Short mmCIF file of C-alpha atoms in Angstrom, two decimals:
data_model
loop_
_atom_site.label_atom_id
_atom_site.label_comp_id
_atom_site.label_asym_id
_atom_site.label_seq_id
_atom_site.Cartn_x
_atom_site.Cartn_y
_atom_site.Cartn_z
CA UNK N 155 127.20 106.92 120.59
CA UNK N 156 125.54 103.50 120.65
CA UNK N 157 124.40 102.05 117.35
CA UNK N 158 121.73 99.38 117.21
CA UNK N 159 123.11 96.94 114.64
CA UNK N 160 119.78 95.16 114.41
CA UNK N 161 117.94 98.19 113.04
CA UNK N 162 118.77 99.52 109.57
CA UNK N 163 119.19 103.22 108.93
CA UNK N 164 115.68 104.34 107.95
CA UNK N 165 117.05 107.61 106.59
CA UNK N 166 118.33 105.65 103.61
CA UNK N 167 114.69 105.00 102.68
CA UNK N 168 114.01 108.72 102.42
CA UNK N 169 115.14 111.43 100.04
CA UNK N 170 114.42 115.15 99.99
CA UNK N 171 112.54 116.27 96.88
CA UNK N 172 115.26 118.84 96.23
CA UNK N 173 117.83 116.05 96.01
CA UNK N 174 115.87 113.86 93.60
CA UNK N 175 117.69 113.27 90.32
CA UNK N 176 115.81 110.16 89.21
CA UNK N 177 112.23 108.94 89.02
CA UNK N 178 113.20 105.70 90.79
CA UNK N 179 115.29 106.72 93.83
CA UNK N 180 114.89 103.49 95.77
CA UNK N 181 116.55 100.34 94.31
CA UNK N 182 114.32 97.29 94.12
CA UNK N 183 115.76 94.75 96.52
CA UNK N 184 114.21 93.10 99.55
CA UNK N 185 110.70 94.57 99.79
CA UNK N 186 108.31 95.27 102.63
CA UNK N 187 104.53 95.13 102.25
CA UNK N 188 102.72 97.16 104.88
CA UNK N 189 99.21 96.08 105.99
CA UNK N 190 97.29 98.69 104.03
CA UNK N 191 95.37 96.52 101.57
CA UNK N 192 92.79 98.78 99.95
CA UNK N 193 94.21 98.58 96.42
CA UNK N 194 92.70 96.07 94.00
CA UNK N 195 94.66 93.05 92.77
CA UNK N 196 94.21 90.45 90.03
CA UNK N 197 92.19 88.38 92.52
CA UNK N 198 89.58 91.15 92.69
CA UNK N 199 89.57 92.97 89.35
CA UNK N 200 87.84 90.19 87.31
CA UNK N 201 84.85 90.39 89.67
CA UNK N 202 83.90 93.62 87.90
CA UNK N 203 82.83 91.64 84.82
CA UNK N 204 79.20 90.61 85.44
CA UNK N 205 78.79 86.86 85.91
CA UNK N 206 82.48 86.10 85.53
CA UNK N 207 84.24 83.15 87.18
CA UNK N 208 87.95 82.86 87.98
CA UNK N 209 89.88 79.59 87.82
CA UNK N 210 93.48 79.60 89.02
CA UNK N 211 95.73 76.78 87.87
CA UNK N 212 98.87 76.59 89.98
CA UNK N 213 100.85 75.17 92.86
CA UNK N 214 99.51 75.39 96.42
CA UNK N 215 102.06 78.02 97.44
CA UNK N 216 100.94 80.26 94.57
CA UNK N 217 97.22 79.77 95.20
CA UNK N 218 97.23 80.40 98.94
CA UNK N 219 97.15 84.17 98.62
CA UNK N 220 94.43 84.40 95.98
CA UNK N 221 92.09 81.96 97.72
CA UNK N 222 92.40 83.97 100.93
CA UNK N 223 91.65 87.13 98.98
CA UNK N 224 88.55 85.54 97.46
CA UNK N 225 87.40 84.39 100.89
CA UNK N 226 87.87 87.87 102.35
CA UNK N 227 85.44 89.52 99.97
CA UNK N 228 83.05 86.54 99.99
CA UNK N 229 83.85 85.69 96.39
CA UNK N 230 84.42 81.96 96.71
CA UNK N 231 81.26 81.25 94.71
CA UNK N 232 83.00 82.85 91.72
CA UNK N 233 86.40 81.30 92.37
CA UNK N 234 87.85 77.84 91.67
CA UNK N 235 91.31 76.34 91.39
CA UNK N 236 93.18 73.45 89.84
CA UNK N 237 96.13 72.32 91.93
CA UNK N 238 99.41 71.48 90.19
CA UNK N 239 101.49 68.85 91.97
CA UNK N 240 105.06 67.76 91.37
CA UNK N 241 103.97 64.66 89.45
CA UNK N 242 102.07 66.87 87.01
CA UNK N 243 105.23 68.80 86.22
CA UNK N 244 107.20 65.62 85.61
CA UNK N 245 104.50 63.88 83.56
CA UNK N 246 104.51 66.47 80.77
CA UNK N 247 100.71 66.57 80.52
CA UNK N 248 100.18 70.16 81.66
CA UNK N 249 97.78 70.91 78.81
CA UNK N 250 95.58 67.93 79.72
CA UNK N 251 95.57 68.87 83.41
CA UNK N 252 94.56 72.42 82.54
CA UNK N 253 91.78 71.47 80.10
CA UNK N 254 90.29 68.61 82.14
CA UNK N 255 90.54 70.58 85.38
CA UNK N 256 88.65 73.55 83.97
CA UNK N 257 86.14 71.24 82.27
CA UNK N 258 85.42 69.38 85.50
CA UNK N 259 84.87 72.63 87.41
CA UNK N 260 82.51 74.08 84.81
CA UNK N 261 80.47 70.87 84.59
CA UNK N 262 79.95 70.91 88.36
CA UNK N 263 78.89 74.55 88.69
CA UNK N 264 75.20 75.14 89.39
CA UNK N 265 75.06 77.94 86.84
CA UNK N 266 77.27 78.41 83.80
CA UNK N 267 79.19 81.69 84.04
CA UNK N 268 79.03 84.31 81.31
CA UNK N 269 82.79 84.27 80.97
CA UNK N 270 85.65 82.40 82.60
CA UNK N 271 89.11 83.69 83.39
CA UNK N 272 91.55 80.78 83.74
CA UNK N 273 94.81 82.04 85.26
CA UNK N 274 98.08 80.59 84.04
CA UNK N 275 101.08 80.86 86.36
CA UNK N 276 104.81 81.18 85.94
CA UNK N 277 105.16 77.39 85.79
CA UNK N 278 103.20 77.20 82.53
CA UNK N 279 105.65 79.48 80.79
CA UNK N 280 108.67 77.75 82.32
CA UNK N 281 107.34 74.49 80.83
CA UNK N 282 106.40 76.06 77.46
CA UNK N 283 102.76 75.03 77.85
CA UNK N 284 100.71 75.35 74.66
CA UNK N 285 98.29 78.04 75.85
CA UNK N 286 96.70 78.57 72.43
CA UNK N 287 95.79 74.90 72.14
CA UNK N 288 94.25 74.95 75.63
CA UNK N 289 91.90 77.81 74.82
CA UNK N 290 90.96 76.42 71.44
CA UNK N 291 89.90 73.18 73.13
CA UNK N 292 88.01 74.92 75.96
CA UNK N 293 86.15 77.15 73.52
CA UNK N 294 85.16 74.11 71.49
CA UNK N 295 83.85 72.30 74.58
CA UNK N 296 81.97 75.33 75.91
CA UNK N 297 80.93 77.46 72.93
CA UNK N 298 78.46 79.49 75.03
CA UNK N 299 81.14 80.69 77.45
CA UNK N 300 83.67 83.43 76.75
CA UNK N 301 87.17 82.55 77.90
CA UNK N 302 89.66 85.26 78.86
CA UNK N 303 93.28 84.16 78.99
CA UNK N 304 94.66 85.61 82.23
CA UNK N 305 98.00 85.48 84.01
CA UNK N 306 99.33 85.39 87.55
CA UNK N 307 103.01 85.79 86.76
CA UNK N 308 104.94 87.85 89.35
CA UNK N 309 108.20 86.74 87.73
CA UNK N 310 107.24 88.97 84.80
CA UNK N 311 106.71 92.04 86.97
CA UNK N 312 109.34 94.06 85.16
CA UNK N 313 108.48 92.90 81.64
CA UNK N 314 107.41 95.32 78.91
CA UNK N 315 103.91 95.10 80.38
CA UNK N 316 103.28 94.45 84.06
CA UNK N 317 100.81 91.80 85.28
CA UNK N 318 98.47 94.66 86.26
CA UNK N 319 98.57 96.10 82.74
CA UNK N 320 98.00 92.66 81.26
CA UNK N 321 95.03 92.06 83.57
CA UNK N 322 93.53 95.39 82.58
CA UNK N 323 93.90 94.55 78.89
CA UNK N 324 92.39 91.09 79.40
CA UNK N 325 89.27 92.56 81.02
CA UNK N 326 88.08 93.89 77.66
CA UNK N 327 88.98 90.97 75.38
CA UNK N 328 85.40 89.67 75.14
CA UNK N 329 84.14 92.95 73.73
CA UNK N 330 83.49 92.29 70.04
CA UNK N 331 83.60 94.46 66.97
CA UNK N 332 80.30 96.14 66.06
CA UNK N 333 79.13 99.37 64.40
CA UNK N 334 80.45 102.38 66.33
CA UNK N 335 78.01 104.90 67.78
CA UNK N 336 79.38 108.45 67.90
CA UNK N 337 77.13 109.25 70.87
CA UNK N 338 78.49 106.54 73.18
CA UNK N 339 81.71 106.65 75.23
CA UNK N 340 83.52 104.06 77.40
CA UNK N 341 85.48 104.60 80.60
CA UNK N 342 88.34 102.11 80.75
CA UNK N 343 90.57 100.80 83.51
CA UNK N 344 89.05 101.84 86.84
CA UNK N 345 88.00 99.48 89.62
CA UNK N 346 85.84 102.15 91.24
CA UNK N 347 82.75 103.44 89.39
CA UNK N 348 83.38 106.79 87.73
CA UNK N 349 81.50 109.39 89.75
CA UNK N 350 78.50 110.72 87.85
CA UNK N 351 79.26 114.28 88.99
CA UNK N 352 82.81 114.16 87.61
CA UNK N 353 83.57 116.94 85.14
CA UNK N 354 84.04 114.67 82.12
CA UNK N 355 81.03 112.46 82.91
CA UNK N 356 78.82 115.50 83.43
CA UNK N 357 79.99 117.08 80.17
CA UNK N 358 79.09 113.91 78.27
CA UNK N 359 75.68 113.41 79.84
CA UNK N 360 74.74 117.10 79.56
CA UNK N 361 75.38 116.87 75.83
CA UNK N 362 73.30 113.77 75.18
CA UNK N 363 76.00 111.10 75.26
CA UNK N 364 75.60 107.65 76.78
CA UNK N 365 78.46 106.11 78.73
CA UNK N 366 79.62 102.61 79.61
CA UNK N 367 81.72 102.22 82.75
CA UNK N 368 82.64 98.60 83.46
CA UNK N 369 82.86 99.17 87.22
CA UNK N 370 79.20 100.30 87.16
CA UNK N 371 77.86 97.59 84.83
CA UNK N 372 75.69 94.81 86.28
CA UNK N 373 74.63 93.12 83.04
CA UNK N 374 76.87 91.07 80.75
CA UNK N 375 75.00 92.30 77.68
CA UNK N 376 75.95 95.87 78.56
CA UNK N 377 79.54 94.78 79.01
CA UNK N 378 79.48 93.37 75.48
CA UNK N 379 77.83 96.58 74.29
CA UNK N 380 81.00 98.49 75.14
CA UNK N 381 82.01 97.60 71.61
CA UNK N 382 79.60 100.24 70.27
CA UNK N 383 81.49 103.18 71.79
CA UNK N 384 83.54 105.36 69.47
CA UNK N 385 85.76 106.70 72.26
CA UNK N 386 87.57 105.19 75.28
CA UNK N 387 88.52 107.53 78.12
CA UNK N 388 91.12 106.35 80.62
CA UNK N 389 92.67 108.03 83.65
CA UNK N 390 95.08 105.35 84.92
CA UNK N 391 98.30 104.62 83.04
CA UNK N 392 97.78 100.86 83.48
CA UNK N 393 94.89 101.18 81.00
CA UNK N 394 97.00 102.69 78.20
CA UNK N 395 97.80 99.31 76.65
CA UNK N 396 94.13 98.31 76.95
CA UNK N 397 92.97 101.31 74.94
CA UNK N 398 95.69 100.81 72.35
CA UNK N 399 94.54 97.23 71.83
CA UNK N 400 90.89 98.29 71.63
CA UNK N 401 91.77 100.95 69.09
CA UNK N 402 93.63 98.43 66.96
CA UNK N 403 91.02 95.69 67.31
CA UNK N 404 87.74 97.66 67.30
CA UNK N 405 88.66 101.02 65.81
CA UNK N 406 87.76 102.95 68.98
CA UNK N 407 89.59 106.21 69.64
CA UNK N 408 91.19 106.86 73.02
CA UNK N 409 91.69 109.89 75.23
CA UNK N 410 93.93 110.07 78.31
CA UNK N 411 92.39 112.22 81.04
CA UNK N 412 94.65 111.64 84.06
CA UNK N 413 93.61 112.16 87.65
CA UNK N 414 95.50 115.42 87.86
CA UNK N 415 95.11 118.22 90.40
CA UNK N 416 96.63 120.83 88.10
CA UNK N 417 94.03 123.34 86.94
CA UNK N 418 95.68 124.00 83.58
CA UNK N 419 95.91 120.29 82.83
CA UNK N 420 92.25 119.75 83.72
CA UNK N 421 91.26 122.61 81.44
CA UNK N 422 93.41 121.21 78.62
CA UNK N 423 91.97 117.69 78.89
CA UNK N 424 88.38 118.88 79.24
CA UNK N 425 88.86 121.13 76.20
CA UNK N 426 90.17 118.16 74.23
CA UNK N 427 87.10 116.12 75.18
CA UNK N 428 84.80 119.01 74.27
CA UNK N 429 86.40 119.23 70.84
CA UNK N 430 86.14 115.48 70.21
CA UNK N 431 82.43 115.34 71.08
CA UNK N 432 81.60 118.70 69.50
CA UNK N 433 80.35 120.27 72.73
CA UNK N 434 80.84 123.79 74.15
CA UNK N 435 83.83 124.15 76.44
CA UNK N 436 82.82 124.34 80.12
CA UNK N 437 83.13 127.57 82.11
CA UNK N 438 86.51 126.88 83.68
CA UNK N 439 86.57 130.22 85.50
CA UNK N 440 83.48 129.23 87.46
CA UNK N 441 84.75 125.71 88.10
CA UNK N 442 88.08 127.02 89.35
CA UNK N 443 86.33 129.42 91.70
CA UNK N 444 84.23 126.59 93.17
CA UNK N 445 87.32 124.43 93.72
CA UNK N 446 89.23 127.31 95.32
CA UNK N 447 86.31 128.03 97.64
CA UNK N 448 86.17 124.38 98.71
CA UNK N 449 89.91 124.38 99.41
CA UNK N 450 89.62 127.65 101.34
CA UNK N 451 86.88 126.13 103.49
CA UNK N 452 89.10 123.12 104.20
CA UNK N 453 92.09 125.31 105.06
CA UNK N 454 89.99 127.31 107.54
CA UNK N 455 89.35 124.05 109.42
CA UNK N 456 92.68 122.25 109.02
CA UNK N 457 94.97 125.25 109.33
CA UNK N 458 98.66 124.44 109.62
CA UNK N 459 98.19 120.84 110.78
CA UNK N 460 100.63 118.41 109.18
CA UNK N 461 99.46 116.52 106.09
CA UNK N 462 100.96 113.31 104.67
CA UNK N 463 100.14 112.00 101.19
CA UNK N 464 100.80 108.58 99.66
CA UNK N 465 101.00 107.24 96.12
CA UNK N 466 98.08 104.83 96.55
CA UNK N 467 95.65 107.69 97.13
CA UNK N 468 95.98 109.07 93.62
CA UNK N 469 98.30 108.31 90.69
CA UNK N 470 99.34 111.97 90.46
CA UNK N 471 100.20 112.37 94.12
CA UNK N 472 102.81 115.06 93.45
CA UNK N 473 100.17 117.04 91.60
CA UNK N 474 97.98 116.82 94.69
CA UNK N 475 100.86 117.89 96.94
CA UNK N 476 101.55 120.88 94.71
CA UNK N 477 97.91 121.98 94.77
CA UNK N 478 97.63 121.76 98.56
CA UNK N 479 100.93 123.51 99.20
CA UNK N 480 100.07 126.30 96.77
CA UNK N 481 96.82 126.86 98.70
CA UNK N 482 98.51 127.15 102.09
CA UNK N 483 98.23 123.60 103.44
CA UNK N 484 101.14 122.16 105.41
CA UNK N 485 102.17 119.04 103.49
CA UNK N 486 105.15 117.66 105.39
CA UNK N 487 105.85 114.28 103.80
CA UNK N 488 105.03 112.19 100.77
CA UNK N 489 105.05 108.39 100.66
CA UNK N 490 105.98 106.84 97.33
CA UNK N 491 108.51 104.47 95.81
CA UNK N 492 108.76 105.77 92.26
CA UNK N 493 107.51 108.62 90.10
CA UNK N 494 105.93 108.52 86.66
CA UNK N 495 107.24 110.57 83.73
CA UNK N 496 104.15 112.77 83.72
CA UNK N 497 104.95 113.87 87.28
CA UNK N 498 108.12 115.72 86.18
CA UNK N 499 106.53 119.21 85.99
CA UNK N 500 105.09 118.82 89.49
CA UNK N 501 108.41 117.53 90.79
CA UNK N 502 110.29 120.51 89.37
CA UNK N 503 107.87 122.92 91.04
CA UNK N 504 108.22 121.10 94.36
CA UNK N 505 112.01 121.02 94.10
CA UNK N 506 112.10 124.78 93.60
CA UNK N 507 109.54 125.69 96.26
CA UNK N 508 109.59 122.91 98.86
CA UNK N 509 112.91 121.08 98.43
CA UNK N 510 113.04 119.79 102.02
CA UNK N 511 109.84 117.72 101.87
CA UNK N 512 110.89 114.06 101.96
CA UNK N 513 109.79 111.34 99.58
CA UNK N 514 109.57 108.25 101.78
CA UNK N 515 109.72 104.68 100.47
CA UNK N 516 106.92 102.27 101.39
CA UNK N 517 108.32 99.05 99.92
CA UNK N 518 111.95 99.37 101.02
CA UNK N 519 112.71 96.81 103.74
CA UNK N 520 113.65 99.66 106.07
CA UNK N 521 110.01 100.82 106.07
CA UNK N 522 109.36 97.98 108.51
CA UNK N 523 111.17 100.05 111.14
CA UNK N 524 109.48 103.42 110.72
CA UNK N 525 108.39 104.63 114.19
CA UNK N 526 104.71 105.17 113.18
CA UNK N 527 104.07 107.58 116.05
CA UNK N 528 104.01 110.94 114.30
CA UNK N 529 100.37 111.57 115.15
CA UNK N 530 101.23 111.55 118.86
CA UNK N 531 102.78 115.02 118.50
CA UNK N 532 99.47 116.57 117.42
CA UNK N 533 96.65 116.05 114.97
CA UNK N 534 98.01 114.84 111.62
CA UNK N 535 95.89 114.38 108.50
CA UNK N 536 96.78 111.60 106.07
CA UNK N 537 95.53 111.26 102.52
CA UNK N 538 95.72 107.58 101.64
CA UNK N 539 95.93 104.34 103.59
CA UNK N 540 99.70 103.97 103.53
CA UNK N 541 100.21 107.50 104.83
CA UNK N 542 97.73 106.73 107.60
CA UNK N 543 99.54 103.52 108.51
CA UNK N 544 103.07 104.89 108.54
CA UNK N 545 102.18 108.02 110.49
CA UNK N 546 99.92 106.23 112.95
CA UNK N 547 97.04 108.66 112.54
CA UNK N 548 93.30 107.97 112.75
CA UNK N 549 92.52 111.13 110.82
CA UNK N 550 92.76 110.13 107.18
CA UNK N 551 91.00 110.36 103.84
CA UNK N 552 90.34 106.87 102.50
CA UNK N 553 91.28 107.77 98.93
CA UNK N 554 92.35 104.90 96.65
CA UNK N 555 93.30 105.48 93.01
CA UNK N 556 91.24 108.69 93.20
CA UNK N 557 87.99 106.82 93.99
CA UNK N 558 86.68 107.45 90.46
CA UNK N 559 86.58 111.22 91.08
CA UNK N 560 87.68 113.52 88.27
CA UNK N 561 88.52 117.18 87.67
CA UNK N 562 87.36 120.15 89.70
CA UNK N 563 84.61 117.98 91.13
CA UNK N 564 87.32 115.68 92.55
CA UNK N 565 89.00 118.66 94.22
CA UNK N 566 85.74 119.73 95.85
CA UNK N 567 85.03 116.19 97.03
CA UNK N 568 88.54 115.83 98.42
CA UNK N 569 88.30 119.14 100.29
CA UNK N 570 85.05 117.97 101.89
CA UNK N 571 86.57 114.62 102.83
CA UNK N 572 89.61 116.36 104.33
CA UNK N 573 87.36 118.41 106.61
CA UNK N 574 85.46 115.31 107.69
CA UNK N 575 88.64 113.31 108.28
CA UNK N 576 90.19 116.13 110.28
CA UNK N 577 87.15 116.49 112.51
CA UNK N 578 86.34 112.80 112.90
CA UNK N 579 88.61 109.86 113.67
CA UNK N 580 88.40 106.61 111.72
CA UNK N 581 89.17 103.08 112.87
CA UNK N 582 92.31 102.97 110.77
CA UNK N 583 93.26 99.38 111.52
CA UNK N 584 89.89 97.89 110.57
CA UNK N 585 89.67 99.94 107.36
CA UNK N 586 93.12 99.58 105.84
CA UNK N 587 93.36 95.81 106.31
CA UNK N 588 90.38 95.21 103.98
CA UNK N 589 91.70 94.08 100.61
CA UNK N 590 90.33 95.80 97.50
CA UNK N 591 88.23 98.38 99.29
CA UNK N 592 84.71 98.35 97.84
CA UNK N 593 85.03 95.02 96.01
CA UNK N 594 82.39 93.30 98.11
CA UNK N 595 80.00 96.27 98.04
#
């Protein structure tokens, strides 16, 4: 048997669910980044704040990626940078460079932004730059502008809080303490607007509550008004630290309502929200029946065609796999690099009932050599951009971080999208290479 020594063994980047004994089965070493770019990054997330302006202070090698990202979504009018050169590192005047660079940029802008997010890089922390002094000086020079201390520090990726969690927390730092209104609720942490037909949003609005959702806000005054809400709802784990800080700083309560596809968990979380707001519990029997009918309609179209799911489509991707498998769909593979603790119940169910389904790494360097021709053997439906890329299919649901869908409504929407994706091909290449899908909308 001939062995190609130039190609690594891709089977080492896969593990059967039945063999999983850890939530992190793939060691973090040399990583591969496939060209599915729909997820939002720190170069896109600040754009959600109305009237905000980003200023990156760093070396040219660090800034290349973010400036290209800003150019891609036509955000250069809200993006500036201060270049750090070798002489600046040796001179010891990093604070002066930072302050004067930001000052010069702001004085030259046609319109003063509502808030500015200067991004410090790894170099500032290596040099023990006095960040507090910098922001005190900037605030004194520009008292009408809110400054949000932000970080682009990939060297701290495995710290207590990831750069993504820190960015999420920073997004809400300009919200100030004010009297709390027990009829107003915030949604925290999503880049996509929370769908108005989502179960939790509908429950709130049907019972006379107002909501603030940063991804839907176009006015800076409304952003600041998020301080009036008595409750913060979040569905992404990266927002947990944000809500904890808001609770400590502003006295707002928090409620975790994850993007789960488990009926019992949806019922539990919706019941908790009903109790908090003093509203009648929804008719879960009816909602379950509607979701089951939508899934049945999808199954009648898709049949036993292969389905691949990836972790970028929804945070609880094992929950989604469990739901589809339990309703007769043929999920054959799952793309993901690590599992979260709250996925353990879903994993145990999958290990007992479908132990041979593989969990396939997307960041392992061996992923570069996946054949990507699975769709040639017949129609294959992918849920998520990475699953579409690695399988080579043009039949896929462009689902990213659950698209702001929640609850039984999310299940019905997904079923409808699955039917559409199965019946109609997409231009996969042109879609998945767009960074931060929806940012420029």
